Short mmCIF file of C-alpha atoms and ligand atoms in Angstrom, two decimals:
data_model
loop_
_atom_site.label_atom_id
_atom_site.label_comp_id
_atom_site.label_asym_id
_atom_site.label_seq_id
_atom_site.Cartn_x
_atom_site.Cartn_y
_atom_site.Cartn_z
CA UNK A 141 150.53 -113.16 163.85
CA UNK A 142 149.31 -110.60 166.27
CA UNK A 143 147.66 -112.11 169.84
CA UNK A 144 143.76 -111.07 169.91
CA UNK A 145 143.64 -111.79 173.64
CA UNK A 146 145.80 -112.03 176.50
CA UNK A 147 145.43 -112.78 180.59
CA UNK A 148 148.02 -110.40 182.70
CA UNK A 149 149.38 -110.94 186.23
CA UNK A 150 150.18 -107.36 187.49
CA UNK A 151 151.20 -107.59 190.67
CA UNK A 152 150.83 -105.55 193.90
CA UNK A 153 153.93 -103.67 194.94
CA UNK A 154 155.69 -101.66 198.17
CA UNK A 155 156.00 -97.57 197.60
CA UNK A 156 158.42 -95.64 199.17
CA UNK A 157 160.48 -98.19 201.32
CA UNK A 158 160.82 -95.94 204.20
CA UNK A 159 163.30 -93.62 202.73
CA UNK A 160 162.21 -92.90 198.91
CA UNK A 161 158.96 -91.27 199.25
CA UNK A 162 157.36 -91.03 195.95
CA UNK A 163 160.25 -92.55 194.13
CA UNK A 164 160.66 -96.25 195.54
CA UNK A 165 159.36 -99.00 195.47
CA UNK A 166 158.95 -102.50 194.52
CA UNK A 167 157.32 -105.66 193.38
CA UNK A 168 155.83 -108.34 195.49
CA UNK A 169 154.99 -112.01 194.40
CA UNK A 170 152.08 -113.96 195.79
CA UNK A 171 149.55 -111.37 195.14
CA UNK A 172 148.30 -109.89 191.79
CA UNK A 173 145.13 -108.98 189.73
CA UNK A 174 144.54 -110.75 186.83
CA UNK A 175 143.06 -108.96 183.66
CA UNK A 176 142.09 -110.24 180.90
CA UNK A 177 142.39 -107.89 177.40
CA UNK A 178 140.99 -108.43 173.71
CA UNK A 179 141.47 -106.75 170.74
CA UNK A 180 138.22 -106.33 169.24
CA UNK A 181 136.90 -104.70 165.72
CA UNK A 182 135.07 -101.51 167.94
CA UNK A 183 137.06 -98.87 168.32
CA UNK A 184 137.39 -97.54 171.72
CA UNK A 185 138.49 -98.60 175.56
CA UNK A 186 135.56 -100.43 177.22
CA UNK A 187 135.84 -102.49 180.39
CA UNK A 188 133.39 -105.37 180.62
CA UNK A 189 133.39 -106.67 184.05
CA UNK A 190 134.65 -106.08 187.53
CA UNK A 191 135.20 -109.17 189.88
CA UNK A 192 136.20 -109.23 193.35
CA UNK A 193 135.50 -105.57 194.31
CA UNK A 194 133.04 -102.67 193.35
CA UNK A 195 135.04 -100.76 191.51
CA UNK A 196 133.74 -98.17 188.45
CA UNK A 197 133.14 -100.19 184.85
CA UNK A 198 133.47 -96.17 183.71
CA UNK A 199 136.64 -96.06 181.73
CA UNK A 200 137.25 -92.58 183.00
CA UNK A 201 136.60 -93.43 186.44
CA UNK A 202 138.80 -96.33 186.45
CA UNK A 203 142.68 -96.59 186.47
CA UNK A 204 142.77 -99.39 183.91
CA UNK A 205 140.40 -97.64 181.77
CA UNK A 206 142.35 -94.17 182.08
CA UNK A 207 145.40 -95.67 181.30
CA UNK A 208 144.50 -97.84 178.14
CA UNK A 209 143.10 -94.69 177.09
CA UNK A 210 146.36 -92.64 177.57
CA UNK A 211 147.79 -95.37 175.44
CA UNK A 212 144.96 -95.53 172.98
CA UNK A 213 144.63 -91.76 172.44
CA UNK A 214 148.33 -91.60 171.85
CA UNK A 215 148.61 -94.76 169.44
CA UNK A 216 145.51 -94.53 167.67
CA UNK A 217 145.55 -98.38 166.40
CA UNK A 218 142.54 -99.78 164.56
CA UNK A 219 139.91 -101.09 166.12
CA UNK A 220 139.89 -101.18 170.00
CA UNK A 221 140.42 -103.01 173.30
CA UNK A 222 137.92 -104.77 176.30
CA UNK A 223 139.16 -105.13 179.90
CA UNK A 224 137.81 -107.30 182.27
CA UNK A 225 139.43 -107.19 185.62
CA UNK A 226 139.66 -109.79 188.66
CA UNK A 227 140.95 -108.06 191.05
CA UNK A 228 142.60 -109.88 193.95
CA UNK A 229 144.58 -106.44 195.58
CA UNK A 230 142.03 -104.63 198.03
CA UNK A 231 142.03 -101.21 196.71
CA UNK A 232 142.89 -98.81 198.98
CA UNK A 233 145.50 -101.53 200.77
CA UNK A 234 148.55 -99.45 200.22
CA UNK A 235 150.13 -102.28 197.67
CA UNK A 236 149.21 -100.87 195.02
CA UNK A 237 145.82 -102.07 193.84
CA UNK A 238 145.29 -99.31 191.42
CA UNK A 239 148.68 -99.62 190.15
CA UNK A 240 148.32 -103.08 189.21
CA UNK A 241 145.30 -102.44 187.26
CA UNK A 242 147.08 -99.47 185.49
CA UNK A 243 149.54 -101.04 184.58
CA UNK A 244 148.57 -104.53 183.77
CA UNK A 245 146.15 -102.93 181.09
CA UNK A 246 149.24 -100.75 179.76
CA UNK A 247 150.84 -103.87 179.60
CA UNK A 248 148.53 -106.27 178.20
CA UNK A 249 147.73 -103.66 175.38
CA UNK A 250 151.34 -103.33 174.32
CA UNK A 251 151.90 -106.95 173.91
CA UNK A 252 148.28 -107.81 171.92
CA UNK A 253 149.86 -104.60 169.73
CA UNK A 254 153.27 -106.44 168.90
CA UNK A 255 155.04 -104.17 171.45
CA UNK A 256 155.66 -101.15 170.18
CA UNK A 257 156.38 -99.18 173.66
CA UNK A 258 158.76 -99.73 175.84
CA UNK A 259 158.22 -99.95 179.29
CA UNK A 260 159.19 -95.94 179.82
CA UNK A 261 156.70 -94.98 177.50
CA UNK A 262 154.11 -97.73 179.37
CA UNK A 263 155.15 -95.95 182.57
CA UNK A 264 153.76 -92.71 181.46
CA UNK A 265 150.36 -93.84 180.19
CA UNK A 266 149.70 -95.47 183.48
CA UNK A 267 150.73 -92.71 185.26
CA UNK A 268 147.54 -91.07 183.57
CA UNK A 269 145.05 -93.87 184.97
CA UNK A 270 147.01 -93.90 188.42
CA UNK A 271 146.25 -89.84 188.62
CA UNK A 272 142.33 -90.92 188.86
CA UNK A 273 143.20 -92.58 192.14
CA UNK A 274 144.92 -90.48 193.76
CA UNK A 275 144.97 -87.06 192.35
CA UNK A 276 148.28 -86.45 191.53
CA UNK A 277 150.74 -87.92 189.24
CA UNK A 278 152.89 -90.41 190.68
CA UNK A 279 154.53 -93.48 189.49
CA UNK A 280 156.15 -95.57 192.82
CA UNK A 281 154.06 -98.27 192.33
CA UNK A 282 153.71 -98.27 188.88
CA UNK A 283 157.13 -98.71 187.96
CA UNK A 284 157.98 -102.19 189.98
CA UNK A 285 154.63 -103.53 188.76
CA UNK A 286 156.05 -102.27 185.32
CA UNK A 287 159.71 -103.40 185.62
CA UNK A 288 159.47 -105.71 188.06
CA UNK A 289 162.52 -105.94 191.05
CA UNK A 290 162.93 -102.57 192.80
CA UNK A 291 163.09 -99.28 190.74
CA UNK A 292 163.90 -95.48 191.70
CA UNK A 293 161.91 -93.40 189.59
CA UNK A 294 163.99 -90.40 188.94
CA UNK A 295 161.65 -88.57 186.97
CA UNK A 296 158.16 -88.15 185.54
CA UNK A 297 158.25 -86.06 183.34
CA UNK A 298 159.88 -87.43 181.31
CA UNK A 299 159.18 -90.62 182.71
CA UNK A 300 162.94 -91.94 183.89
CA UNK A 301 163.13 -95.40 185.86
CA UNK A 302 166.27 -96.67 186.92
CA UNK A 303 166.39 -100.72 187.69
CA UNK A 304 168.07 -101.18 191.45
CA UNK A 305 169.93 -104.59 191.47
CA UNK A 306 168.16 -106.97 194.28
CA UNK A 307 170.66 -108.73 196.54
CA UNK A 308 169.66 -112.60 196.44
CA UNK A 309 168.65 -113.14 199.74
CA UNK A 310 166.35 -110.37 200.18
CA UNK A 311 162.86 -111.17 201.36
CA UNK A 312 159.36 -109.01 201.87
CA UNK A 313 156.51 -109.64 204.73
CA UNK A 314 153.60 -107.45 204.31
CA UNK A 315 151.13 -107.29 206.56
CA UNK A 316 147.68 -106.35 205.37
CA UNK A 317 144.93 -104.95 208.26
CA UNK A 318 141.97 -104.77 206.91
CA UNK A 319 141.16 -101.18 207.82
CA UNK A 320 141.10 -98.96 205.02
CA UNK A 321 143.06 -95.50 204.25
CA UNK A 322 142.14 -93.43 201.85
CA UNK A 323 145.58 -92.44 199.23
CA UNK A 324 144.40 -88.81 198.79
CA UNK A 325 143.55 -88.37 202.78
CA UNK A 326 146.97 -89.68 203.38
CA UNK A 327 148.83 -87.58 201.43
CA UNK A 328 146.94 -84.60 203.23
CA UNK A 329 148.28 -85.08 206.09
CA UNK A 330 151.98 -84.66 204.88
CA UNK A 331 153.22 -81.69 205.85
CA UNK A 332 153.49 -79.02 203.41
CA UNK A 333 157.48 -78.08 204.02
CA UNK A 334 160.22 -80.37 205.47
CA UNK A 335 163.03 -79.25 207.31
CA UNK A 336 166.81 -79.05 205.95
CA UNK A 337 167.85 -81.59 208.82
CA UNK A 338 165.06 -83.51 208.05
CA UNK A 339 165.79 -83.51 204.38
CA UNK A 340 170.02 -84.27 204.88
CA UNK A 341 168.80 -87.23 206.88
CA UNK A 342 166.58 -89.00 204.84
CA UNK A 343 168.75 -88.33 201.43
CA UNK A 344 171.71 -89.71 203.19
CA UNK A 345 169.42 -92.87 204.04
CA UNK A 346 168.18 -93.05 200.47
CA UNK A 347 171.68 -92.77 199.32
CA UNK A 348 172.87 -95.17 201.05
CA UNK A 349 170.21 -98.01 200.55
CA UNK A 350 170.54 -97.92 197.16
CA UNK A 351 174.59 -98.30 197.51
CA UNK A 352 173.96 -101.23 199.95
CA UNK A 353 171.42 -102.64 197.70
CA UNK A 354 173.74 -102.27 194.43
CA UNK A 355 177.04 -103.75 196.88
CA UNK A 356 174.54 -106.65 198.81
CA UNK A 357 175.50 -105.09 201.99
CA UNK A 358 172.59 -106.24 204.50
CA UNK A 359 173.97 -104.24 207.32
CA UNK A 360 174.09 -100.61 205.13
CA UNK A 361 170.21 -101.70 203.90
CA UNK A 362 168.98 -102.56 207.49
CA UNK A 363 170.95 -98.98 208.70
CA UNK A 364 169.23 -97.61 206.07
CA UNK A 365 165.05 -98.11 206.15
CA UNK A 366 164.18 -95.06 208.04
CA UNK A 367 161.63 -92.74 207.34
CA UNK A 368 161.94 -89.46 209.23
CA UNK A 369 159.68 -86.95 207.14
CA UNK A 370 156.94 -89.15 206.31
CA UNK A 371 156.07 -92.21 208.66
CA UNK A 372 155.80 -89.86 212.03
CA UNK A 373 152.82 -88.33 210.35
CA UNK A 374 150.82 -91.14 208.31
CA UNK A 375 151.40 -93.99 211.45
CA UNK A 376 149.07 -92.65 213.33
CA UNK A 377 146.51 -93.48 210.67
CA UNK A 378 147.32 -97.23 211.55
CA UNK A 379 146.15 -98.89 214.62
CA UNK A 380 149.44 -100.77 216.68
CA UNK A 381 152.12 -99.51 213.62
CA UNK A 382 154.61 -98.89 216.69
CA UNK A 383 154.42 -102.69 218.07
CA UNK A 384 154.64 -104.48 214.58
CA UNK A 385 157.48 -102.43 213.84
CA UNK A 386 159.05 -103.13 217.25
CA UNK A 387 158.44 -106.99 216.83
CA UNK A 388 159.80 -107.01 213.59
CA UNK A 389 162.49 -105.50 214.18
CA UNK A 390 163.08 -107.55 217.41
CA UNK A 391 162.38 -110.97 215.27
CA UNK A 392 165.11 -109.67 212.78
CA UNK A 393 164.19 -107.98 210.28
CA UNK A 394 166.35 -105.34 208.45
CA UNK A 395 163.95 -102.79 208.37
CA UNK A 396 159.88 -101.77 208.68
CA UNK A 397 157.97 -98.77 207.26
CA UNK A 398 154.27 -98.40 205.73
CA UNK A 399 153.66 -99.79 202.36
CA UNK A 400 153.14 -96.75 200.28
CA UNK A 401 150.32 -94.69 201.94
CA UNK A 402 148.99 -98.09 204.20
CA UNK A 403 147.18 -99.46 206.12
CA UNK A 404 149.77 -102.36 205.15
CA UNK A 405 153.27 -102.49 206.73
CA UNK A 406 156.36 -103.91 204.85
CA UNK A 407 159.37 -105.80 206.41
CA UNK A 408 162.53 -106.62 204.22
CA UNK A 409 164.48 -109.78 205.85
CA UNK A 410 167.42 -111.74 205.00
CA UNK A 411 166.72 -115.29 204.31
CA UNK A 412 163.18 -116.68 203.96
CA UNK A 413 163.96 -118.36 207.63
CA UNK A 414 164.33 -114.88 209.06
CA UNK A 415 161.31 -113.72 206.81
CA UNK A 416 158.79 -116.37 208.38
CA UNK A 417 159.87 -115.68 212.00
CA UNK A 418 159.53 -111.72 211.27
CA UNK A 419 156.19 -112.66 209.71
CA UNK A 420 155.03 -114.41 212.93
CA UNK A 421 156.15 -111.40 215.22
CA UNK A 422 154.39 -108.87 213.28
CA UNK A 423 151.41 -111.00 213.79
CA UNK A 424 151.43 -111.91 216.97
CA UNK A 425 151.66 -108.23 217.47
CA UNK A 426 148.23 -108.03 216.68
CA UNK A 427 146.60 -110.54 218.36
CA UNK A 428 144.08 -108.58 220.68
CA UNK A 429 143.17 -106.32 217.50
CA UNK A 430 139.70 -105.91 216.47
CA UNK A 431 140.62 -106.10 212.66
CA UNK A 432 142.03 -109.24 210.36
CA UNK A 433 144.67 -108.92 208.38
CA UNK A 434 146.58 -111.25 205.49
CA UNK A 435 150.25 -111.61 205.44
CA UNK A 436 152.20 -112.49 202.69
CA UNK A 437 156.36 -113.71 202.77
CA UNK A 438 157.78 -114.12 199.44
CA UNK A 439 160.87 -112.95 197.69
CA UNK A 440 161.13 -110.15 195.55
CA UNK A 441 158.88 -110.56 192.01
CA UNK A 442 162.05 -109.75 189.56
CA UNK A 443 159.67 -109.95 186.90
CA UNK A 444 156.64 -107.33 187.13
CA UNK A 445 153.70 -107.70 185.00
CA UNK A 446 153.34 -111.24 182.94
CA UNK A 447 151.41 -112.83 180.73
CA UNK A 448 149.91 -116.65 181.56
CA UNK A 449 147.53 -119.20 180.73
CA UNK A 450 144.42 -119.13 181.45
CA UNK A 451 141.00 -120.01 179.86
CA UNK A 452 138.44 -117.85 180.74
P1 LIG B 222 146.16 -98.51 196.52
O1 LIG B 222 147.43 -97.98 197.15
O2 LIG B 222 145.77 -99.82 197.13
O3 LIG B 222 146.19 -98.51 195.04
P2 LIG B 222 144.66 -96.12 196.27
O4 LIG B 222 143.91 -95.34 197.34
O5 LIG B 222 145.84 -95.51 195.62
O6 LIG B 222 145.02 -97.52 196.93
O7 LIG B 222 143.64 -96.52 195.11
C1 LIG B 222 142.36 -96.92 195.38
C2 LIG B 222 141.36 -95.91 194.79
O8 LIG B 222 141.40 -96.00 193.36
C3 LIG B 222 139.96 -96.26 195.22
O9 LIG B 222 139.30 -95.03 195.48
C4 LIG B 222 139.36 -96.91 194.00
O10 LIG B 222 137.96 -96.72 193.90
C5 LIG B 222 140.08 -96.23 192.85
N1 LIG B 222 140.18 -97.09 191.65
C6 LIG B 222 139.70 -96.81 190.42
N2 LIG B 222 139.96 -97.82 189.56
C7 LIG B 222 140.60 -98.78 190.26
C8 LIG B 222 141.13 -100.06 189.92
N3 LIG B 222 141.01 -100.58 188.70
N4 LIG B 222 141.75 -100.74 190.89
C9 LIG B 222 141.86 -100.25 192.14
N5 LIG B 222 141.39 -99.05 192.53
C10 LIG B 222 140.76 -98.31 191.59
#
C-alpha cells in the first residue's frame, strides 16, 4: 500500500566548491529542514505551515510549493498534496536553504506516489521552485540535496547529474555568520565576461579536482580549490573572508571558498582531527566580529534527502 504521509530530512548543501561555479556542489550532514507531506483527497499543492522562519505559505511564492507544483502539473495524480515545513537552514545562508525545501518536497512527493521519477526527473521539477529564489535556473544545490555525496551537474536542460566518488576521509567545516546576502544581489555582481586566462585556469582546477576526487588524491584536491573568476568579486560581500581563509588554510585544511553565493564559508579537511582544529581557526578568526556565527564539522552526507520517523 501507498504511504499517505511522510517526514523528509533535506539537507543543506555547499555550491560551487571554489572551482565549479554553478555546477558543484555537495551535501552536508548535521543540518537539514524537515518537511512533513500528506496525500490528501483535495486536489492541488497547499502548504500549511511555516516554522522557524517567515517565509511565504503562497505556493507560488515558495520553492517547495513551486516545485511540488512542477511535479504536480506534470504528473497529474488524483487528489493532492499538503506541505508543512520546519525549517532549520537560514534562508539566504548560502547552504542551500531554498534548495532543501525544493527538493525535500520533490522528494517526499515521489515516494508518498510509489516513486515513479527518478531522481533526474526530481532534479528538474525543483529546479522550477529553486528559480523563485533566485531568478534563474540553477541546480548546484539541488542536486547533492537530491543525490546526496558530491555531484557535477553537467546539464540542465536536460537535467544531467553525474555522482563524483567521495574519498573516505574527506571532511566539511562551514562556517555560518549571521549576516545575510541576498542570492540574486550576489550573482549581480559577477562580472558579465571572463577572461580566456581566467577561464584555462579555473577549468584546469575543476578538471583536476574531480580526477583527485575520483583517484583519493588529497594533495591534487587541496591544489585544486581555487576560485579565480568568482570569489575575488563576491568576498568582499563578507566581512573578514580573507583571515578565515588564511587560518584555515594555516590550521590545515585542503582548501576554502564561499559556500555557494555566502555569507557562509566552506573548508574541506582530511581527517575529522584536522577538521576540528580547522574549525577552531576559522573561528577564532572571528573573534572581535560584531556578528555570531554557527559552525558545523561533519563528513560528507552520502545520502541526500531521507525519509525518518517522526510523529508530528
Ligand atoms: P540559500 O542559498 O540559503 O538558499 P537563497 O537566497 O538562494 O539562499 O534563497 C533564499 C530566498 O528564497 C529568500 O528570498 C526566501 O524568501 C526565498 N524562499 C522562498 N521559499 C523558500 C523556502 N521554502 N526556503 C527558503 N527560502 C525560500
Amino acid at each position: 500500500m501507498k504511504r499517505q504521509e511522510i517526514h523528509v530530512l533535506a539537507p543543506a548543501t555547499v555550491a560551487n566548491v571554489c572551482c565549479g561555479f554553478d555546477m558543484l556542489g555537495f551535501c552536508l550532514n548535521g543540518i537539514g529542514d524537515i518537511m512533513h507531506l500528506k496525500r490528501v483527497d483535495q486536489p492541488g499543492i497547499r502548504i500549511t505551515s511555516i516554522n522557524g522562519f517567515d517565509l511565504p505559505l503562497e505556493v507560488r511564492k515558495n520553492v517547495a510549493g513551486m516545485a511540488a507544483l512542477a511535479m504536480y502539473d506534470a504528473l497529474q495524480p488524483q487528489g493532492g498534496f499538503e506541505i508543512s515545513l520546519d525549517k532549520k537552514i537560514k534562508p539566504g545562508s548560502g547552504i542551500g536553504s531554498s534548495a532543501a525545501s525544493a527538493a525535500g518536497a520533490v522528494y517526499g512527493i515521489n515516494k508518498l506516489l510509489g516513486e515513479p521519477c527518478s531522481k533526474e526527473e526530481l532534479t528538474g521539477f525543483a529546479i522550477k521552485g529553486e528559480a523563485v529564489a533566485s531568478q534563474c535556473e540553477h541546480a548546484d544545490n539541488l542536486a547533492p540535496a537530491l543525490f546526496g555525496g558530491m555531484t557535477l551537474v553537467k546539464s540542465i536542460s536536460p537535467v544531467q547529474v553525474l555522482k563524483i566518488p567521495i574519498p573516505e576521509e574527506l571532511v566539511a567545516c562551514v562556517l555560518h555568520p549571521h549576516i545575510t546576502i541576498n542570492t540574486a544581489e550576489a550573482r549581480a555582481l559577477l562580472p558579465a565576461q571572463v577572461s580566456l586566462e581566467n577561464t584555462i585556469t579555473q577549468s584546469g582546477h575543476l578538471a583536476s579536482l574531480i580526477h583527485g576526487m575520483h583517484t583519493n588524491n588529497y594533495d591534487l584536491i587541496s591544489d585544486s580549490l581555487t576560485d579565480v573568476i568568482v570569489e575575488p568579486h563576491r568576498s568582499k560581500l563578507i566581512p573578514n573572508f580573507s583571515e578565515i581563509k588564511s587560518q584555515a588554510l594555516k590550521a590545515g585544511a585542503l582548501g576554502c571558498g564561499i559556500s555557494g553565493s555566502g555569507p557562509s564559508i566552506f573548508a574541506l579537511c582530511r581527517g575529522m582531527e584536522i577538521a576540528q582544529l580547522v574549525s577552531k581557526s576559522m573561528a577564532a578568526a572571528l573573534v572581535n566580529a560584531s556578528f555570531t556565527f554557527d559552525l558545523y564539522t561533519a563528513p560528507i552526507n552520502l545520502q541526500g534527502c531521507q525519509p525518518i520517523n517522526q510523529t508530528k
